[in-house]
JSON list of C-alpha atoms in Angstrom, two decimals:
[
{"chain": "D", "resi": 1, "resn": "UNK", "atom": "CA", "xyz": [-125.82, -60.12, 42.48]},
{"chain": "D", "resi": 2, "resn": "UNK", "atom": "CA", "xyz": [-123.76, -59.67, 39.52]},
{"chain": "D", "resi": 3, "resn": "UNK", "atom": "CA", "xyz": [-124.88, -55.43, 39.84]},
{"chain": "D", "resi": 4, "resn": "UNK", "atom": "CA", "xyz": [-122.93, -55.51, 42.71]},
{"chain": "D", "resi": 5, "resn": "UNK", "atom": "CA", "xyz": [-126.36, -54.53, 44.79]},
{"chain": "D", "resi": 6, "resn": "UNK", "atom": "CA", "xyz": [-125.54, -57.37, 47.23]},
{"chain": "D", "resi": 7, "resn": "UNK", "atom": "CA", "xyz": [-122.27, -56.18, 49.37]},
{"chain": "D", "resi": 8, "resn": "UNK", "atom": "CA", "xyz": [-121.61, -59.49, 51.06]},
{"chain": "D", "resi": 9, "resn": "UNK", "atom": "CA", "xyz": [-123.37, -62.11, 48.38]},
{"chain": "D", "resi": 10, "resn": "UNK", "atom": "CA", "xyz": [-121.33, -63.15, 45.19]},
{"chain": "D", "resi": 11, "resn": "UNK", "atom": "CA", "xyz": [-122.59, -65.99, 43.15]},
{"chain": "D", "resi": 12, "resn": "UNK", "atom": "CA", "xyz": [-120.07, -67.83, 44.99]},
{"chain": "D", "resi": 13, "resn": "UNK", "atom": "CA", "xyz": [-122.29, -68.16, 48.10]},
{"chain": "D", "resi": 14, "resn": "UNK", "atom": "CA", "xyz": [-125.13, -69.04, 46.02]},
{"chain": "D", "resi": 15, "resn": "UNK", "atom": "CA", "xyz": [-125.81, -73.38, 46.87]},
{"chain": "D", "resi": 16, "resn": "UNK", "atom": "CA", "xyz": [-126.62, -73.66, 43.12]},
{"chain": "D", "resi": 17, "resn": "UNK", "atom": "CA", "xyz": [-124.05, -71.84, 40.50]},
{"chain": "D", "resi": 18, "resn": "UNK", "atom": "CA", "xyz": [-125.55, -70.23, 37.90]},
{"chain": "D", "resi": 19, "resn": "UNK", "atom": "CA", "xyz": [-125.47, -72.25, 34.39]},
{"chain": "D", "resi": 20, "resn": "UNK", "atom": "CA", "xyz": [-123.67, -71.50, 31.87]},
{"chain": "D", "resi": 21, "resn": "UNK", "atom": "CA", "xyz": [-125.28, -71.95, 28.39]},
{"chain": "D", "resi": 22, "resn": "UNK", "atom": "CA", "xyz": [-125.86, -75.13, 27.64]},
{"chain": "D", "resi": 23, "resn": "UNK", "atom": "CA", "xyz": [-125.59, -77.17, 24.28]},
{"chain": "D", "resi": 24, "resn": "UNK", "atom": "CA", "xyz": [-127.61, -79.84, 24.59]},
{"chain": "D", "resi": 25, "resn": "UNK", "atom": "CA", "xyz": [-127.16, -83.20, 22.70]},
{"chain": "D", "resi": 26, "resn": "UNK", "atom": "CA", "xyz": [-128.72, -85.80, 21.73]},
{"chain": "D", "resi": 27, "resn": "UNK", "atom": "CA", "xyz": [-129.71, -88.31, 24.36]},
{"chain": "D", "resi": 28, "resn": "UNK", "atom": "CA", "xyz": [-128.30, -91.25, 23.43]},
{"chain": "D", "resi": 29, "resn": "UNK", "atom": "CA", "xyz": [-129.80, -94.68, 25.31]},
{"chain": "D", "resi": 30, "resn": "UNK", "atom": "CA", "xyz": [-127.40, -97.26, 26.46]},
{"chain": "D", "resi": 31, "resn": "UNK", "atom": "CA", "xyz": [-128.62, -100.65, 26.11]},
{"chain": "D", "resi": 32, "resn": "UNK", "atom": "CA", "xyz": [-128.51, -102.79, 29.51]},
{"chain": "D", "resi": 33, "resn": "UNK", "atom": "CA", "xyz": [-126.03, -104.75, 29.79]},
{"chain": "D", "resi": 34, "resn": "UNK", "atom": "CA", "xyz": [-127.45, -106.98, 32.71]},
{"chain": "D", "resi": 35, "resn": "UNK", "atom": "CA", "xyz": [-131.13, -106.11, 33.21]},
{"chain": "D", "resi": 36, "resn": "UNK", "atom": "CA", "xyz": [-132.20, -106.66, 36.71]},
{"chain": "D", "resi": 37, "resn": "UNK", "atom": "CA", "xyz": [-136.18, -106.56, 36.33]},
{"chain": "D", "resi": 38, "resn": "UNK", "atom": "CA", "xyz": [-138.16, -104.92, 34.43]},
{"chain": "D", "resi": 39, "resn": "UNK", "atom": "CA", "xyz": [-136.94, -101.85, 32.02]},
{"chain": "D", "resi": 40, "resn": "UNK", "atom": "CA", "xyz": [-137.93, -98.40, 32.53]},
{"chain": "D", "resi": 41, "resn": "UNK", "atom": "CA", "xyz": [-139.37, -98.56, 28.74]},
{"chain": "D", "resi": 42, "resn": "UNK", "atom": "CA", "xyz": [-141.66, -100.98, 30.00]},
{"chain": "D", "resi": 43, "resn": "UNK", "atom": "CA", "xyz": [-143.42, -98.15, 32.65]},
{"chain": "D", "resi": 44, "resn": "UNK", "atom": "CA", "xyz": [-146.68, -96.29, 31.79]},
{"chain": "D", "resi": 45, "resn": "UNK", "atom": "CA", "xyz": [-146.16, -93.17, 30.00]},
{"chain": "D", "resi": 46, "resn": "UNK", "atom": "CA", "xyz": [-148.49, -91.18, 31.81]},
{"chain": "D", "resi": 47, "resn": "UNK", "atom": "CA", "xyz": [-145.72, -91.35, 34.85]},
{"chain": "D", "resi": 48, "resn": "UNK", "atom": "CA", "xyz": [-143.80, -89.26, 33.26]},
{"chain": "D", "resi": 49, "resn": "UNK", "atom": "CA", "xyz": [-146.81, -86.23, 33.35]},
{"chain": "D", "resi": 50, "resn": "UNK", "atom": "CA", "xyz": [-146.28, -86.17, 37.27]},
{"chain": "D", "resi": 51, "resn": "UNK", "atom": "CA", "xyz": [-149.88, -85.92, 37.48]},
{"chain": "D", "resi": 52, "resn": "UNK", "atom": "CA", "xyz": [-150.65, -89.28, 39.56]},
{"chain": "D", "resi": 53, "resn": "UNK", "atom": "CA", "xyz": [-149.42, -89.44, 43.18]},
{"chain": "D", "resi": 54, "resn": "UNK", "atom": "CA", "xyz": [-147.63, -92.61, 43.95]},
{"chain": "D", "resi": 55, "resn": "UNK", "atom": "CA", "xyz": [-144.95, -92.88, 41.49]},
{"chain": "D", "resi": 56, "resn": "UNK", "atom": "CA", "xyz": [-140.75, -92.96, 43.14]},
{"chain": "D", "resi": 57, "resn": "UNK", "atom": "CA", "xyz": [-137.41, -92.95, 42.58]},
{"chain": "D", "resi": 58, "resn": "UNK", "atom": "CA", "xyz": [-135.06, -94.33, 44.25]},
{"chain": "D", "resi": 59, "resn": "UNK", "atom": "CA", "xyz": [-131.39, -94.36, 45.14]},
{"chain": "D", "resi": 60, "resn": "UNK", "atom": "CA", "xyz": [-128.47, -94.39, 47.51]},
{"chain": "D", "resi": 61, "resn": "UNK", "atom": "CA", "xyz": [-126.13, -91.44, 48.45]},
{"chain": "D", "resi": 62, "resn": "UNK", "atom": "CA", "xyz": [-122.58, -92.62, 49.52]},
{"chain": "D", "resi": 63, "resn": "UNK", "atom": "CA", "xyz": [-120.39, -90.59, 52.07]},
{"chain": "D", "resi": 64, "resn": "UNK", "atom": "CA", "xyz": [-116.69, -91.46, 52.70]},
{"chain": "D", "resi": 65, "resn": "UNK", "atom": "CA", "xyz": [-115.39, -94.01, 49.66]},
{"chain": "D", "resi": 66, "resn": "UNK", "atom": "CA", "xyz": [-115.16, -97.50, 51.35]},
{"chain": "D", "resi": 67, "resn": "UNK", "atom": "CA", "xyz": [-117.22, -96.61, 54.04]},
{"chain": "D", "resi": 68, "resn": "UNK", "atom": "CA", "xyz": [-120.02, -99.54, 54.64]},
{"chain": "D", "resi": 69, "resn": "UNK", "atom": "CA", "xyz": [-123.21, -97.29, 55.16]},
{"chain": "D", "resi": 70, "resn": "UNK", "atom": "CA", "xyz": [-124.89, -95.05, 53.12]},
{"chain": "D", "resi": 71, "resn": "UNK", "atom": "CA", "xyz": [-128.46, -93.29, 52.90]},
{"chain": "D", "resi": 72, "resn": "UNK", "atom": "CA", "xyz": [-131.41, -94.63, 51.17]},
{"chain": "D", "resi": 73, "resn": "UNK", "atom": "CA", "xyz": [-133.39, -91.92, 49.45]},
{"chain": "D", "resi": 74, "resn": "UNK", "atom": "CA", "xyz": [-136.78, -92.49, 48.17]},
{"chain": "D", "resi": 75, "resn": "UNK", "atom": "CA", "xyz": [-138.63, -89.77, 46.47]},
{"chain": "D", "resi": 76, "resn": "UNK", "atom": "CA", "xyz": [-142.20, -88.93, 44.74]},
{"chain": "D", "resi": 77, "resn": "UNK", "atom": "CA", "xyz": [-142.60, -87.57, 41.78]},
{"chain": "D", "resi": 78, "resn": "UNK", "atom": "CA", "xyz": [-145.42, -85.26, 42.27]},
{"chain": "D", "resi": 79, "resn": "UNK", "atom": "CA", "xyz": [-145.08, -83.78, 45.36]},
{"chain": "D", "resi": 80, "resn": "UNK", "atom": "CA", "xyz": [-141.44, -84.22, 45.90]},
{"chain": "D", "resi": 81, "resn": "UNK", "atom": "CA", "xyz": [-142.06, -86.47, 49.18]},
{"chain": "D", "resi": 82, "resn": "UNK", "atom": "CA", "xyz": [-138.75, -87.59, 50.51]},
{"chain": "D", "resi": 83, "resn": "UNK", "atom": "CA", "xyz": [-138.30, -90.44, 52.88]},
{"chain": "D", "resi": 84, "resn": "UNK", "atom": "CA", "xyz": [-134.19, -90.83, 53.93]},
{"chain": "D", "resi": 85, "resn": "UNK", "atom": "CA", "xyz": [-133.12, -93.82, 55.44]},
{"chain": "D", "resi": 86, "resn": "UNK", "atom": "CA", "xyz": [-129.55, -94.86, 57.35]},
{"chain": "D", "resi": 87, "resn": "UNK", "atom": "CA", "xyz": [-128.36, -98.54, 55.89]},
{"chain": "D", "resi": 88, "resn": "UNK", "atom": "CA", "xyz": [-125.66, -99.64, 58.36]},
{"chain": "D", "resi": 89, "resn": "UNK", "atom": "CA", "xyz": [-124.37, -101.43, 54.86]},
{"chain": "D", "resi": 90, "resn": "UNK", "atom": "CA", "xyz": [-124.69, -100.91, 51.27]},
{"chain": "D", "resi": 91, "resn": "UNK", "atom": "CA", "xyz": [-125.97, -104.32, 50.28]},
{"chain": "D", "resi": 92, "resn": "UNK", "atom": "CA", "xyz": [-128.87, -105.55, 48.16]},
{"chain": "D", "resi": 93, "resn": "UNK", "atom": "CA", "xyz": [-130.38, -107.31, 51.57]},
{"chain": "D", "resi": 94, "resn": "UNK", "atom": "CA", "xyz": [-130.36, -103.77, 53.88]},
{"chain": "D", "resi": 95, "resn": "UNK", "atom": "CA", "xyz": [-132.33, -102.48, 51.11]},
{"chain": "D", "resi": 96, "resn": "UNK", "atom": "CA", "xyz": [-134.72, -104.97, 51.02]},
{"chain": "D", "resi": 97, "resn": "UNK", "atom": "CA", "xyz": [-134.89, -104.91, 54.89]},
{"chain": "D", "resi": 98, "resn": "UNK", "atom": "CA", "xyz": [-135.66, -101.29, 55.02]},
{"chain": "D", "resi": 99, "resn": "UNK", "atom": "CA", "xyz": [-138.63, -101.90, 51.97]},
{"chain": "D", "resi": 100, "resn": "UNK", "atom": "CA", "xyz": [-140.04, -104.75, 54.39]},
{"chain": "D", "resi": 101, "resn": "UNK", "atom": "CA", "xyz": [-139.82, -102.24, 57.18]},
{"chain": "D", "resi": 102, "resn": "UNK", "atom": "CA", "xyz": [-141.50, -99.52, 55.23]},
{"chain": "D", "resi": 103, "resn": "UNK", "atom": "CA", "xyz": [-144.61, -101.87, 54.00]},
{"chain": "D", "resi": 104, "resn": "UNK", "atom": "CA", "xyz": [-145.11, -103.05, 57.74]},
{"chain": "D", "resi": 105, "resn": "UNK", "atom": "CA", "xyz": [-145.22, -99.53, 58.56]},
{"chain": "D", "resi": 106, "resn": "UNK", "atom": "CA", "xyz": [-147.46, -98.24, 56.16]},
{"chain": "D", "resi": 107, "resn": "UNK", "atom": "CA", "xyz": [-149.58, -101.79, 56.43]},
{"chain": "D", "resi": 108, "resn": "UNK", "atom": "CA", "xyz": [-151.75, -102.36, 52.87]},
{"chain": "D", "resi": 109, "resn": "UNK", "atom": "CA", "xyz": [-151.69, -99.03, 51.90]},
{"chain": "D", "resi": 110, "resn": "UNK", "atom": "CA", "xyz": [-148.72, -99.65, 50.90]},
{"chain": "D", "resi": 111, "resn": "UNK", "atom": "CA", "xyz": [-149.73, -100.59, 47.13]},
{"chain": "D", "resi": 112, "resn": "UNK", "atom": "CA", "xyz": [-151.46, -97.91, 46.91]},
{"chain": "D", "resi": 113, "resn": "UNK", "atom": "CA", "xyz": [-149.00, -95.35, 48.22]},
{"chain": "D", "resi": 114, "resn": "UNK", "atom": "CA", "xyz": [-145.61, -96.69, 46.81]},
{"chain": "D", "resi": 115, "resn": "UNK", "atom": "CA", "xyz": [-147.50, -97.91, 43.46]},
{"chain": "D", "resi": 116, "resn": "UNK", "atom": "CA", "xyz": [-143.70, -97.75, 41.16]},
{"chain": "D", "resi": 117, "resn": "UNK", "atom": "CA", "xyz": [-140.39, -97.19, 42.61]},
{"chain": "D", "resi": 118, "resn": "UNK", "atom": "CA", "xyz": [-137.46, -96.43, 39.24]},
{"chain": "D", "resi": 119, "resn": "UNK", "atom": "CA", "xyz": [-134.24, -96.88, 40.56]},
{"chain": "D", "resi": 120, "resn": "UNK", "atom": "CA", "xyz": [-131.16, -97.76, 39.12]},
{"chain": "D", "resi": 121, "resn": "UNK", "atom": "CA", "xyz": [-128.90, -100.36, 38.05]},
{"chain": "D", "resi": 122, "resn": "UNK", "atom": "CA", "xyz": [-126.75, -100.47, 41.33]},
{"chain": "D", "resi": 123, "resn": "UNK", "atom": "CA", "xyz": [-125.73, -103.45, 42.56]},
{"chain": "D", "resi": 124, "resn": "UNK", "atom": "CA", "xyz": [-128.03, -102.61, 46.02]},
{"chain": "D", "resi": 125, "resn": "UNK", "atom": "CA", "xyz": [-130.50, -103.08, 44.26]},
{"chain": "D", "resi": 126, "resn": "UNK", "atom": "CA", "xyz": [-130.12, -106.36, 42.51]},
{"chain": "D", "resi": 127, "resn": "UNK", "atom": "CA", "xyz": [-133.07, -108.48, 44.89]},
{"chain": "D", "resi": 128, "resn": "UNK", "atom": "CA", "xyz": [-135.05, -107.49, 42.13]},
{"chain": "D", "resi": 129, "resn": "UNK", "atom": "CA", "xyz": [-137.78, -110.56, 43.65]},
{"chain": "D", "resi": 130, "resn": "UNK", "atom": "CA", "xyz": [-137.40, -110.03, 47.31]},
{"chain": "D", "resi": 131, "resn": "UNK", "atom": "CA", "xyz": [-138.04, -106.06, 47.07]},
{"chain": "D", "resi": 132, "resn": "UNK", "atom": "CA", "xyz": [-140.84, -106.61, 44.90]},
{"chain": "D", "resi": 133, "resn": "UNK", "atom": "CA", "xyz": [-142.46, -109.72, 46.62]},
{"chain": "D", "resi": 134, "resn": "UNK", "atom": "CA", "xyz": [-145.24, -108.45, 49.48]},
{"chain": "D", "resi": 135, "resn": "UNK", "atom": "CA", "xyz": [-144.01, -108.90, 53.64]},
{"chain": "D", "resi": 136, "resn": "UNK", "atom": "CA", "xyz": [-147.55, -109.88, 53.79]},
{"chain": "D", "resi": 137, "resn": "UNK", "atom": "CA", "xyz": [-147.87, -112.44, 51.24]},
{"chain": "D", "resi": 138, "resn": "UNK", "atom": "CA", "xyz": [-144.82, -113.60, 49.34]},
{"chain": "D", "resi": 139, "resn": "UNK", "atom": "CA", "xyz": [-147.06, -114.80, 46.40]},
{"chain": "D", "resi": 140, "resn": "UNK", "atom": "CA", "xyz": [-148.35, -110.81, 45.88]},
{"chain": "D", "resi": 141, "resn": "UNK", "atom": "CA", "xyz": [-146.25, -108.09, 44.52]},
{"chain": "D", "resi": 142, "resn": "UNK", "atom": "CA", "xyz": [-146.04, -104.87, 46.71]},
{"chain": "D", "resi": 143, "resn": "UNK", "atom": "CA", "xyz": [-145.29, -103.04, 44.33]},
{"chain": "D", "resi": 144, "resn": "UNK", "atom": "CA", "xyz": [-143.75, -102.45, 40.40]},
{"chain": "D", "resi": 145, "resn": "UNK", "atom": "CA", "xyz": [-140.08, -101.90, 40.00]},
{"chain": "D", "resi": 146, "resn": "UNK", "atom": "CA", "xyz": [-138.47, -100.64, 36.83]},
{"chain": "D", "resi": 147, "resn": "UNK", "atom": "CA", "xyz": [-134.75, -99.88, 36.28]},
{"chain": "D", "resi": 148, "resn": "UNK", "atom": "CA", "xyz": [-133.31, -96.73, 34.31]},
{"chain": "D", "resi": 149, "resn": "UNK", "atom": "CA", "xyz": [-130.71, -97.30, 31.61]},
{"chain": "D", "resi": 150, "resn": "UNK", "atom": "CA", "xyz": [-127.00, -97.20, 32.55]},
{"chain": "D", "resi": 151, "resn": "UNK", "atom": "CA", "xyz": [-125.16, -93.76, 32.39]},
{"chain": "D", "resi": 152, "resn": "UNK", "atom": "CA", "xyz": [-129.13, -92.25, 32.43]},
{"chain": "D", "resi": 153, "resn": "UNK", "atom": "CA", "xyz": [-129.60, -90.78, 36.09]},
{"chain": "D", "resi": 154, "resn": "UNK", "atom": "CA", "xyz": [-131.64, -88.03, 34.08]},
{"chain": "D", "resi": 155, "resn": "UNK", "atom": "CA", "xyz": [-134.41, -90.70, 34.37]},
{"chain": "D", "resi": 156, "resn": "UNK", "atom": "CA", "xyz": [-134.79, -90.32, 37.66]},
{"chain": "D", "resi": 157, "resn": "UNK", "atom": "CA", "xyz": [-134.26, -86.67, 37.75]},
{"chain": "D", "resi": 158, "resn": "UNK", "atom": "CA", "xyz": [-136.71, -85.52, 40.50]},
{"chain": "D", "resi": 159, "resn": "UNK", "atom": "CA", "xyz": [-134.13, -88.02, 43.06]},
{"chain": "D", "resi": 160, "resn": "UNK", "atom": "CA", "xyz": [-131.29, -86.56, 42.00]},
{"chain": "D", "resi": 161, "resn": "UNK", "atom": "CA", "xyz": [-132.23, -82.70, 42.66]},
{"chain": "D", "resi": 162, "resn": "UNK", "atom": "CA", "xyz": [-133.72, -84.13, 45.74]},
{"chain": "D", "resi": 163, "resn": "UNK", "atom": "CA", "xyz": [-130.10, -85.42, 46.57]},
{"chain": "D", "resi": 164, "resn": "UNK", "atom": "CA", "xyz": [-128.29, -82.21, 45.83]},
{"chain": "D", "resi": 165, "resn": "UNK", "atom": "CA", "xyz": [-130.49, -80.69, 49.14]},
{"chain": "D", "resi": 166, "resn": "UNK", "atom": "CA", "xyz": [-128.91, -83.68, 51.03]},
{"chain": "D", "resi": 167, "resn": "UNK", "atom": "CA", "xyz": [-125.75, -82.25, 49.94]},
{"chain": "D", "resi": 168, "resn": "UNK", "atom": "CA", "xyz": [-126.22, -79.48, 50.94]},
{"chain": "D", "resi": 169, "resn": "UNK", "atom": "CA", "xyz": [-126.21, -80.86, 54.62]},
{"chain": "D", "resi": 170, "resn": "UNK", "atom": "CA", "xyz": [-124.01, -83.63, 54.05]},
{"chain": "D", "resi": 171, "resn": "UNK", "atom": "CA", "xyz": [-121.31, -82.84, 51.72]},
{"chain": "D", "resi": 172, "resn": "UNK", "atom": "CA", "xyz": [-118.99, -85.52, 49.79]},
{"chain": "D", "resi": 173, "resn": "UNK", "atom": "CA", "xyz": [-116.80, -87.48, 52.42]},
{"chain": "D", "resi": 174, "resn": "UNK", "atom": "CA", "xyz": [-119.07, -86.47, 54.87]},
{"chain": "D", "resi": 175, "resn": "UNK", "atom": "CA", "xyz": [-118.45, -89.93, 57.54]},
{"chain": "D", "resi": 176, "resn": "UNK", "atom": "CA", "xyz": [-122.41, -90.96, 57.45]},
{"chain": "D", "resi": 177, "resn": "UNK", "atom": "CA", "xyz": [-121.41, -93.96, 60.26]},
{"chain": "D", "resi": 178, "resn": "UNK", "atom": "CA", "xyz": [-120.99, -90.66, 62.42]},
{"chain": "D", "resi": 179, "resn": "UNK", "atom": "CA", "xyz": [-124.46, -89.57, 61.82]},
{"chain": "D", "resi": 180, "resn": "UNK", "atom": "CA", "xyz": [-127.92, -90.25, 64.07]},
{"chain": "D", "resi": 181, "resn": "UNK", "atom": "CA", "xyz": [-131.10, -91.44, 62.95]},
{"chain": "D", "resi": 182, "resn": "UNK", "atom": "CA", "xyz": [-132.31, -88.05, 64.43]},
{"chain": "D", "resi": 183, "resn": "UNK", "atom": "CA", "xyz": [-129.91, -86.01, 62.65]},
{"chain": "D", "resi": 184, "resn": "UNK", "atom": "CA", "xyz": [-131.35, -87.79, 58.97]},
{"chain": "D", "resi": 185, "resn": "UNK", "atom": "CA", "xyz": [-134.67, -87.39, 60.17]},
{"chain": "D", "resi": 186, "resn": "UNK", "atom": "CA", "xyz": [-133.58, -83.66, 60.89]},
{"chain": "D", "resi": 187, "resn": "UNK", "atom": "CA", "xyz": [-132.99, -83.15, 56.92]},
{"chain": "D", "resi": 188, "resn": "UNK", "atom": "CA", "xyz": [-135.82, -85.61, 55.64]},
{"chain": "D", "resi": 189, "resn": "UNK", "atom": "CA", "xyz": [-138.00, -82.60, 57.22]},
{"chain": "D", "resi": 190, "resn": "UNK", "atom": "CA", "xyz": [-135.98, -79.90, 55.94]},
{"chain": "D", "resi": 191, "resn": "UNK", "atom": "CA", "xyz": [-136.67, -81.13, 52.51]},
{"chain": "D", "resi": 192, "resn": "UNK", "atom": "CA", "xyz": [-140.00, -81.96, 53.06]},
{"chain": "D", "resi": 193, "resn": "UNK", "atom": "CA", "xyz": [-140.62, -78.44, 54.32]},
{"chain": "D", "resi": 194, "resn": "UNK", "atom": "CA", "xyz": [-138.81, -76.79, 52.03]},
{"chain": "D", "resi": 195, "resn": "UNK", "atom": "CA", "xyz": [-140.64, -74.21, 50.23]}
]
């Protein structure tokens, strides 16, 4: 591109901009101010290696401000799974609906494919005990839940390249209320397909 070979393509039309060089700094760790569950320092290090399947992050991705819904986005860290989900509201108890919904779907498996979800400190997900408790049996855990540190969205960095492809379907102030379950299933396989 930039040797002019390309007579239509500038960098412009590229989705992702080419970076500048960076000068990285130190990463500095905020403490949490209100924990919800368990910290992310608390998860197994060997996560982190991307070597076990079973591992996710999760978050939200917000259209028009003040809009009620959003999308769910839940992501695994080895093979870049995505699973995208329409909440008609952005509230702690549509989050936990759609986790019940997902365990009933996937039965007792569930455990063993959803073993950690890292998500962060957003107030939709603050039912820390009902989205870890088990649809099946409220005295079991379904699965482990760990939250990032605030300002760190760099610990769940697999989720948020997985939400830039979103983006790239549903730009900012895109209306999501507008949108059909068919049309986010349409881009959950996109991105699962995606080469």
């Amino acid at each position: 591109i930039d040797k002019d070979v390309f007579l239509t393509i500038t960098n412009k039309s590229l989705p992702i901009k080419k970076n500048k060089k960076r000068h990285y700094k130190k990463v500095v760790t905020r403490e949490h101010k209100r924990l919800l569950g368990e910290s992310i320092d608390n998860r197994p290090k060997e996560i982190d290696t991307r070597e076990d399947f079973g591992h996710w992050e999760m978050d939200t991705v917000k259209g028009v401000r003040y809009q009620k819904s959003c999308l769910l986005v839940l992501t695994e860290t080895k093979t870049r799974k995505e699973y995208i989900f329409k909440l008609l509201n952005q509230g702690a108890a549509a989050v936990v609906e759609k986790l019940d919904l997902l365990e009933k779907e996937w039965g007792h498996l569930f455990s063993k494919v959803f073993k950690t979800i890292t998500m962060d400190n957003g107030v939709e997900f603050s039912f820390y005990d009902l989205m870890k408790r088990s649809v099946f049996d409220e005295k079991k855990d379904r699965t482990k839940l760990f939250y990032c540190h605030p300002y760190s969205s760099f610990e769940r960095g697999t989720n948020e390249v997985q939400n830039k492809l979103i983006r790239r379907h549903l730009p900012k102030k895109t209306n999501f209320e507008d949108k059909t379950d068919e049309e986010i299933q349409a881009i959950e396989n996109w991105i699962n397909e995606y080469p």
